[in-house]
CSV table of C-alpha atoms in Angstrom, one decimal:
chain,number,residue,atom,x,y,z
A,165,UNK,CA,0.0,0.0,0.0
A,166,UNK,CA,1.5,3.3,-1.1
A,167,UNK,CA,1.6,6.6,1.0
A,168,UNK,CA,0.0,9.6,-0.7
A,169,UNK,CA,1.6,12.8,0.5
A,170,UNK,CA,-0.9,15.0,-1.2
A,171,UNK,CA,-3.7,13.3,0.5
A,172,UNK,CA,-1.9,13.7,3.8
A,173,UNK,CA,-1.3,17.3,3.1
A,174,UNK,CA,-4.9,17.9,2.2
A,175,UNK,CA,-6.1,16.1,5.3
A,176,UNK,CA,-3.7,18.1,7.4
A,177,UNK,CA,-5.0,21.3,5.9
A,178,UNK,CA,-8.5,20.1,6.4
A,179,UNK,CA,-7.8,19.3,10.1
A,180,UNK,CA,-6.1,22.6,10.6
A,181,UNK,CA,-9.1,24.4,9.1
A,182,UNK,CA,-11.4,22.3,11.2
A,183,UNK,CA,-9.4,23.1,14.4
A,184,UNK,CA,-9.5,26.8,13.5
A,185,UNK,CA,-13.2,26.7,12.8
A,186,UNK,CA,-13.8,24.9,16.1
A,187,UNK,CA,-11.6,27.3,18.0
A,188,UNK,CA,-13.1,30.3,16.3
A,189,UNK,CA,-16.8,29.4,16.3
A,190,UNK,CA,-17.1,26.9,19.2
A,191,UNK,CA,-14.3,26.9,21.7
A,192,UNK,CA,-14.0,30.7,22.1
A,193,UNK,CA,-17.8,31.3,22.4
A,194,UNK,CA,-18.0,28.5,24.9
A,195,UNK,CA,-15.1,30.0,26.9
A,196,UNK,CA,-16.7,33.4,26.7
A,197,UNK,CA,-20.0,31.8,27.8
A,198,UNK,CA,-18.2,30.0,30.6
A,199,UNK,CA,-16.4,33.2,31.7
A,200,UNK,CA,-19.7,35.2,31.6
A,201,UNK,CA,-21.4,32.5,33.6
A,202,UNK,CA,-18.5,32.4,36.0
A,203,UNK,CA,-18.6,36.2,36.3
A,204,UNK,CA,-22.4,36.1,36.9
A,205,UNK,CA,-21.9,33.4,39.5
A,206,UNK,CA,-19.2,35.4,41.2
A,207,UNK,CA,-21.5,38.5,41.1
A,208,UNK,CA,-24.3,36.4,42.6
A,209,UNK,CA,-21.9,35.2,45.3
A,210,UNK,CA,-20.8,38.8,46.0
A,211,UNK,CA,-24.4,39.9,46.1
A,212,UNK,CA,-25.3,37.0,48.4
A,213,UNK,CA,-22.3,37.9,50.6
A,214,UNK,CA,-23.3,41.5,50.7
A,215,UNK,CA,-26.9,40.5,51.5
A,216,UNK,CA,-25.6,38.2,54.2
A,217,UNK,CA,-23.5,41.0,55.6
A,218,UNK,CA,-26.4,43.4,55.4
A,219,UNK,CA,-28.6,40.8,57.1
A,220,UNK,CA,-26.1,40.3,59.8
A,221,UNK,CA,-25.8,44.0,60.3
A,222,UNK,CA,-29.6,44.3,60.4
A,223,UNK,CA,-29.8,41.4,62.8
A,224,UNK,CA,-27.2,43.0,65.1
A,225,UNK,CA,-29.2,46.3,64.9
A,226,UNK,CA,-32.4,44.5,65.7
A,227,UNK,CA,-30.7,42.7,68.6
A,228,UNK,CA,-29.4,46.0,69.9
A,229,UNK,CA,-32.8,47.6,69.5
A,230,UNK,CA,-34.3,44.6,71.3
A,231,UNK,CA,-31.8,44.8,74.1
A,232,UNK,CA,-32.5,48.6,74.3
A,233,UNK,CA,-36.2,47.9,74.4
A,234,UNK,CA,-35.7,45.3,77.0
A,235,UNK,CA,-33.6,47.6,79.1
A,236,UNK,CA,-36.1,50.4,78.7
A,237,UNK,CA,-38.9,48.1,79.6
A,238,UNK,CA,-37.0,47.0,82.7
A,239,UNK,CA,-36.4,50.6,83.6
A,240,UNK,CA,-40.1,51.5,83.0
A,241,UNK,CA,-41.2,48.5,85.0
A,242,UNK,CA,-38.8,49.4,87.8
A,243,UNK,CA,-40.0,53.0,87.8
A,244,UNK,CA,-43.6,51.8,87.8
A,245,UNK,CA,-42.9,49.5,90.6
A,246,UNK,CA,-41.3,52.3,92.6
A,247,UNK,CA,-44.2,54.6,91.9
A,248,UNK,CA,-46.7,51.9,92.8
A,249,UNK,CA,-44.8,51.2,96.1
A,250,UNK,CA,-44.6,54.9,96.9
A,251,UNK,CA,-48.3,55.4,96.1
A,252,UNK,CA,-49.2,52.3,98.2
A,253,UNK,CA,-47.0,53.7,101.0
A,254,UNK,CA,-48.7,57.1,100.7
A,255,UNK,CA,-52.2,55.5,100.7
A,256,UNK,CA,-51.2,53.4,103.8
A,257,UNK,CA,-49.9,56.5,105.6
A,258,UNK,CA,-53.1,58.4,104.7
A,259,UNK,CA,-55.2,55.4,105.8
A,260,UNK,CA,-53.3,55.2,109.0
A,261,UNK,CA,-53.7,58.9,109.6
A,262,UNK,CA,-57.4,58.8,108.8
A,263,UNK,CA,-57.8,55.7,111.1
A,264,UNK,CA,-55.9,57.5,113.8
A,265,UNK,CA,-58.0,60.6,113.4
A,266,UNK,CA,-61.2,58.6,113.5
A,267,UNK,CA,-60.0,56.8,116.6
A,268,UNK,CA,-59.0,60.0,118.3
A,269,UNK,CA,-62.3,61.6,117.3
A,270,UNK,CA,-64.2,58.6,118.6
A,271,UNK,CA,-62.2,58.7,121.8
A,272,UNK,CA,-62.8,62.4,122.2
A,273,UNK,CA,-66.4,62.0,121.5
A,274,UNK,CA,-66.8,59.1,123.9
A,275,UNK,CA,-64.8,61.1,126.5
A,276,UNK,CA,-67.0,64.2,126.0
A,277,UNK,CA,-70.1,62.1,126.1
A,278,UNK,CA,-68.9,60.4,129.3
A,279,UNK,CA,-68.0,63.8,130.9
A,280,UNK,CA,-71.4,65.2,129.8
A,281,UNK,CA,-73.2,62.2,131.2
A,282,UNK,CA,-71.1,62.4,134.4
A,283,UNK,CA,-71.9,66.1,134.7
A,284,UNK,CA,-75.6,65.4,134.1
A,285,UNK,CA,-75.5,62.6,136.6
A,286,UNK,CA,-73.8,65.0,139.1
A,287,UNK,CA,-76.5,67.7,138.4
A,288,UNK,CA,-79.2,65.1,138.8
A,289,UNK,CA,-77.7,63.9,142.0
A,290,UNK,CA,-77.3,67.5,143.2
A,291,UNK,CA,-80.9,68.3,142.3
A,292,UNK,CA,-82.0,65.1,144.0
A,293,UNK,CA,-80.0,66.0,147.1
A,294,UNK,CA,-81.5,69.4,147.1
A,295,UNK,CA,-85.0,68.0,146.9
A,296,UNK,CA,-84.3,65.5,149.7
A,297,UNK,CA,-82.6,68.1,151.8
A,298,UNK,CA,-85.6,70.4,151.3
A,299,UNK,CA,-88.0,67.7,152.3
A,300,UNK,CA,-85.9,66.8,155.4
A,301,UNK,CA,-85.6,70.5,156.4
A,302,UNK,CA,-89.4,71.0,156.0
A,303,UNK,CA,-89.8,68.4,158.7
A,304,UNK,CA,-87.3,70.2,161.0
A,305,UNK,CA,-88.6,72.9,163.3
A,306,UNK,CA,-87.7,76.4,162.2
A,307,UNK,CA,-86.2,77.3,165.6
A,308,UNK,CA,-83.7,74.4,165.3
A,309,UNK,CA,-82.7,75.3,161.7
A,310,UNK,CA,-82.3,79.0,162.7
A,311,UNK,CA,-80.2,78.2,165.7
A,312,UNK,CA,-77.9,76.0,163.6
A,313,UNK,CA,-77.3,78.7,161.0
A,314,UNK,CA,-76.9,81.6,163.5
A,315,UNK,CA,-74.4,79.5,165.4
A,316,UNK,CA,-72.3,79.0,162.2
A,317,UNK,CA,-72.7,82.7,161.3
A,318,UNK,CA,-71.7,83.8,164.8
A,319,UNK,CA,-68.6,81.6,164.7
A,320,UNK,CA,-67.6,83.0,161.3
A,321,UNK,CA,-68.0,86.6,162.5
A,322,UNK,CA,-66.1,85.8,165.8
A,323,UNK,CA,-63.2,84.5,163.8
A,324,UNK,CA,-62.8,87.7,161.7
A,325,UNK,CA,-59.8,89.9,162.4
A,326,UNK,CA,-60.4,93.3,163.9
A,327,UNK,CA,-59.8,95.2,160.6
A,328,UNK,CA,-62.2,92.9,158.8
A,329,UNK,CA,-64.9,93.2,161.5
A,330,UNK,CA,-64.4,97.0,161.6
A,331,UNK,CA,-64.8,97.2,157.8
A,332,UNK,CA,-68.2,95.5,158.0
A,333,UNK,CA,-69.4,97.7,161.0
A,334,UNK,CA,-68.4,100.9,159.2
A,335,UNK,CA,-70.9,100.0,156.5
A,336,UNK,CA,-73.7,100.2,159.0
A,337,UNK,CA,-74.2,103.8,160.3
A,338,UNK,CA,-77.3,104.7,162.3
A,339,UNK,CA,-79.5,105.1,159.2
A,340,UNK,CA,-78.4,101.8,157.5
A,341,UNK,CA,-79.8,98.4,158.6
A,342,UNK,CA,-78.1,95.0,158.2
A,343,UNK,CA,-80.6,92.9,156.2
A,344,UNK,CA,-80.7,89.2,157.1
A,345,UNK,CA,-82.2,87.0,154.3
A,346,UNK,CA,-83.3,83.5,155.3
A,347,UNK,CA,-84.8,80.6,153.4
A,348,UNK,CA,-88.0,80.7,155.6
A,349,UNK,CA,-89.7,83.1,157.9
A,350,UNK,CA,-88.2,83.2,161.4
A,351,UNK,CA,-90.3,83.2,164.4
A,352,UNK,CA,-90.2,86.2,166.7
A,353,UNK,CA,-88.1,84.4,169.2
A,354,UNK,CA,-85.6,83.1,166.5
A,355,UNK,CA,-85.5,86.6,165.0
A,356,UNK,CA,-84.6,88.1,168.4
A,357,UNK,CA,-82.0,85.4,168.9
A,358,UNK,CA,-80.4,86.3,165.6
A,359,UNK,CA,-80.5,90.0,166.3
A,360,UNK,CA,-78.9,89.6,169.7
A,361,UNK,CA,-76.1,87.3,168.3
A,362,UNK,CA,-75.3,89.7,165.4
A,363,UNK,CA,-75.2,92.7,167.7
A,364,UNK,CA,-72.9,90.8,170.1
A,365,UNK,CA,-70.5,90.1,167.2
A,366,UNK,CA,-70.8,93.4,165.3
A,367,UNK,CA,-71.8,95.9,168.0
A,368,UNK,CA,-74.9,96.8,169.9
A,369,UNK,CA,-75.6,99.8,167.8
A,370,UNK,CA,-76.4,98.0,164.6
A,371,UNK,CA,-80.0,97.7,163.3
A,372,UNK,CA,-81.1,94.4,161.8
A,373,UNK,CA,-84.0,93.7,159.4
A,374,UNK,CA,-85.2,90.3,158.1
A,375,UNK,CA,-86.3,89.1,154.7
A,376,UNK,CA,-87.3,85.7,153.2
A,377,UNK,CA,-85.9,84.1,150.0
A,378,UNK,CA,-87.1,80.5,149.5
A,379,UNK,CA,-84.5,79.7,146.8
A,380,UNK,CA,-81.8,79.8,149.5
A,381,UNK,CA,-83.1,76.3,150.4
A,382,UNK,CA,-81.5,76.7,153.9
A,383,UNK,CA,-79.3,79.1,155.7
A,384,UNK,CA,-79.0,82.8,155.4
A,385,UNK,CA,-77.3,85.8,153.7
A,386,UNK,CA,-76.1,88.9,155.5
A,387,UNK,CA,-76.6,91.9,153.1
A,388,UNK,CA,-74.3,94.8,153.9
A,389,UNK,CA,-74.4,97.9,151.7
A,390,UNK,CA,-71.1,96.9,150.0
A,391,UNK,CA,-70.8,93.2,150.7
A,392,UNK,CA,-72.9,90.0,151.0
A,393,UNK,CA,-71.9,87.2,153.3
A,394,UNK,CA,-73.5,84.0,152.1
A,395,UNK,CA,-74.2,81.0,154.4
A,396,UNK,CA,-76.9,79.3,152.4
A,397,UNK,CA,-77.2,76.0,150.7
A,398,UNK,CA,-78.1,77.9,147.5
A,399,UNK,CA,-74.6,79.5,147.4
A,400,UNK,CA,-72.9,76.2,148.3
A,401,UNK,CA,-74.9,74.4,145.6
A,402,UNK,CA,-74.1,77.2,143.1
A,403,UNK,CA,-70.4,76.8,143.9
A,404,UNK,CA,-70.7,73.0,143.5
A,405,UNK,CA,-72.5,73.5,140.1
A,406,UNK,CA,-69.8,75.9,139.0
A,407,UNK,CA,-67.1,73.5,140.0
A,408,UNK,CA,-68.8,70.6,138.1
A,409,UNK,CA,-69.2,72.8,135.0
A,410,UNK,CA,-65.6,74.0,135.2
A,411,UNK,CA,-64.4,70.4,135.6
A,412,UNK,CA,-66.5,69.3,132.6
A,413,UNK,CA,-65.1,72.1,130.5
A,414,UNK,CA,-61.5,71.5,131.6
A,415,UNK,CA,-61.8,67.8,130.5
């Protein structure tokens, strides 16, 4: 079998043309396509990396905002708790003050009512004592009652100092009478006994008149021009009433 160089050369040329054509119209476009695809993939990767970075940054920002919100929420809750505790403490203090005021008011009211009731009871007892004393005195002879009171008055006058007795006597010149007021009418004998006793203590020259005032209950009053000496139950009871009222007001 013979070797044909012309055929070989022609085939070589054909192969070279085919290689050129493949390189020109197939291999280079494919390479360009591959490069373009690779560039697109790299761009997509870069975009994905940028998006991931952006997402991470956004996530960090969201986490920071969430942490800030949580801290602010904790601060608000703490402030609200403090305010609630302060308000509760203030309400408790007000409630305690109001309760204390109510208790003090109730105690004062009870004390006032007790004092008022006690004063009324004392007044009732005093009035009852006056009524009973008046009934007992009504059963006692006037002479005995008169002698008892004139004896007390005589002892009082006898115990006065000389200047005090002289001051009373000077109020009774010849034209002025000493007026003796008794709770009941004295008999002539009792009146003379009173007159004699008063003249013995104050001087024989004094003149004595008698008057009656039932509200004295018992006893007598010596009415001088500038003074009144009271020896009656009425004055004693008035002093007791004044003492009871003063004690009630003081409490």
